[in-house]
Amino acid sequence: MIGEHVLAGFTPDVGGREALQLAREVVARTGGRLTVAAVHPPGRPAAAGEAHALLEQVAALLDDQPAEFVAHESRGVARGLSVLASRAGADVIVIGSPAGGARGRIAVGSTADHLLHSATEAVMLAPAGYERREELDRITVAYVRRPQCDEAVVRAAQVAAALGIPLRLLTLAVDGDEAERLRDDLALAIRLARGSSGLAAEAVEAELGEGDDIADALHDAGWSRAELLVCASSEDAAAHRVFLGENALKVLRAAPCPVAVLPRGYT
């Protein structure tokens, strides 16, 4: 299940604190383990010392919440987080948005860009200005009828059932897409979600967001105050790796909530 072991990539800025907040919420909801990592460049003892000092500050922020703290040496933050997640057995890497992005939206910096095109674990991103408001009350899956999205539906449905929250399957109709065909695809996805998870009929809904572009269609769908959007990787993704296609990247940038991107073949 997503969130059984969460790795939060911490940096000494607002985005790092927002990633930590989101990671804490995930493990609080799932009962999973939390590991907080600070990545530092190799061959620089001073940088290693700063990373350890930073993690000591994080420990103080967490109060009595159990967590593991790791200062990891790597030539790149994204590579370091991915390697560390693999070694630790984490199933999701959580990062924040870099400074300068629009509040309430996800900004894709260099670390996120690398993870979204190579990570072997799920990647979860917090939008700029993220703060806890309410407990997670719905999971939405961005759905297009293809095997990777069917995998995402099954995984998200199982999480929704375990957490006792509803699941929404969302398809975006943009610039003349055949709405009737898309609704037929959503009907099949509803059966898949219910059959794979045991969710009750009223706990699974489907929605078609329509608009002139992806951002407009996403806004048309409407969003709760405490929602998670789940996206599948592209068909171009290598097995067990994340690779976000062009349209999915547009969805991520326009989403008004945290987004989790699953690797191809996520188990």
PDB file of C-alpha atoms in Angstrom, residues 18 22 95-109 112-113 116 123-130 218 227-229 231 244 248-261:
ATOM      1  CA  GLU A  18       6.134  21.342   3.364  1.00  0.00           C
ATOM      2  CA  LEU A  22       2.948  16.004   3.873  1.00  0.00           C
ATOM      3  CA  ILE A  95       9.412  16.240  -1.869  1.00  0.00           C
ATOM      4  CA  GLY A  96       8.224  19.838  -1.825  1.00  0.00           C
ATOM      5  CA  SER A  97       8.042  22.538  -4.473  1.00  0.00           C
ATOM      6  CA  PRO A  98      10.957  24.947  -4.909  1.00  0.00           C
ATOM      7  CA  ALA A  99      10.580  28.620  -4.079  1.00  0.00           C
ATOM      8  CA  GLY A 100       9.068  30.907  -6.692  1.00  0.00           C
ATOM      9  CA  GLY A 101       6.135  28.761  -7.745  1.00  0.00           C
ATOM     10  CA  ALA A 102       2.486  29.773  -7.652  1.00  0.00           C
ATOM     11  CA  ARG A 103       0.939  29.181  -4.249  1.00  0.00           C
ATOM     12  CA  GLY A 104      -1.253  26.094  -4.214  1.00  0.00           C
ATOM     13  CA  ARG A 105       0.396  24.620  -7.315  1.00  0.00           C
ATOM     14  CA  ILE A 106       3.271  22.194  -7.781  1.00  0.00           C
ATOM     15  CA  ALA A 107       6.486  23.608  -9.206  1.00  0.00           C
ATOM     16  CA  VAL A 108       8.847  21.119 -10.834  1.00  0.00           C
ATOM     17  CA  GLY A 109      12.455  21.855  -9.954  1.00  0.00           C
ATOM     18  CA  ALA A 112      11.422  16.633  -9.063  1.00  0.00           C
ATOM     19  CA  ASP A 113      12.186  16.546 -12.792  1.00  0.00           C
ATOM     20  CA  LEU A 116       9.624  12.064 -12.309  1.00  0.00           C
ATOM     21  CA  VAL A 123       6.963  10.111  -6.067  1.00  0.00           C
ATOM     22  CA  MET A 124       4.661  12.417  -4.093  1.00  0.00           C
ATOM     23  CA  LEU A 125       4.886  16.198  -4.433  1.00  0.00           C
ATOM     24  CA  ALA A 126       3.527  18.920  -2.176  1.00  0.00           C
ATOM     25  CA  PRO A 127       2.254  22.134  -3.788  1.00  0.00           C
ATOM     26  CA  ALA A 128       3.818  25.455  -2.840  1.00  0.00           C
ATOM     27  CA  GLY A 129       2.330  26.836   0.368  1.00  0.00           C
ATOM     28  CA  TYR A 130       1.085  23.418   1.423  1.00  0.00           C
ATOM     29  CA  LEU A 218      -8.985  19.906 -14.234  1.00  0.00           C
ATOM     30  CA  GLU A 227      -7.496  15.371  -1.599  1.00  0.00           C
ATOM     31  CA  LEU A 228      -4.699  13.319  -3.169  1.00  0.00           C
ATOM     32  CA  LEU A 229      -4.342  12.982  -6.936  1.00  0.00           C
ATOM     33  CA  CYS A 231      -1.186   9.629 -11.706  1.00  0.00           C
ATOM     34  CA  LEU A 244       5.756  11.272 -16.581  1.00  0.00           C
ATOM     35  CA  ALA A 248       0.469  14.095 -17.186  1.00  0.00           C
ATOM     36  CA  LEU A 249       3.084  16.740 -16.402  1.00  0.00           C
ATOM     37  CA  LYS A 250       0.521  19.415 -17.339  1.00  0.00           C
ATOM     38  CA  VAL A 251      -1.969  17.758 -14.970  1.00  0.00           C
ATOM     39  CA  LEU A 252       0.606  17.752 -12.183  1.00  0.00           C
ATOM     40  CA  ARG A 253       1.419  21.441 -12.651  1.00  0.00           C
ATOM     41  CA  ALA A 254      -2.276  22.407 -12.629  1.00  0.00           C
ATOM     42  CA  ALA A 255      -3.358  20.193  -9.725  1.00  0.00           C
ATOM     43  CA  PRO A 256      -4.591  22.045  -6.601  1.00  0.00           C
ATOM     44  CA  CYS A 257      -3.489  19.272  -4.219  1.00  0.00           C
ATOM     45  CA  PRO A 258      -0.604  16.879  -3.548  1.00  0.00           C
ATOM     46  CA  VAL A 259       0.103  14.451  -6.392  1.00  0.00           C
ATOM     47  CA  ALA A 260       1.505  10.912  -6.253  1.00  0.00           C
ATOM     48  CA  VAL A 261       3.020   9.452  -9.425  1.00  0.00           C
TER      49      VAL A 261
END
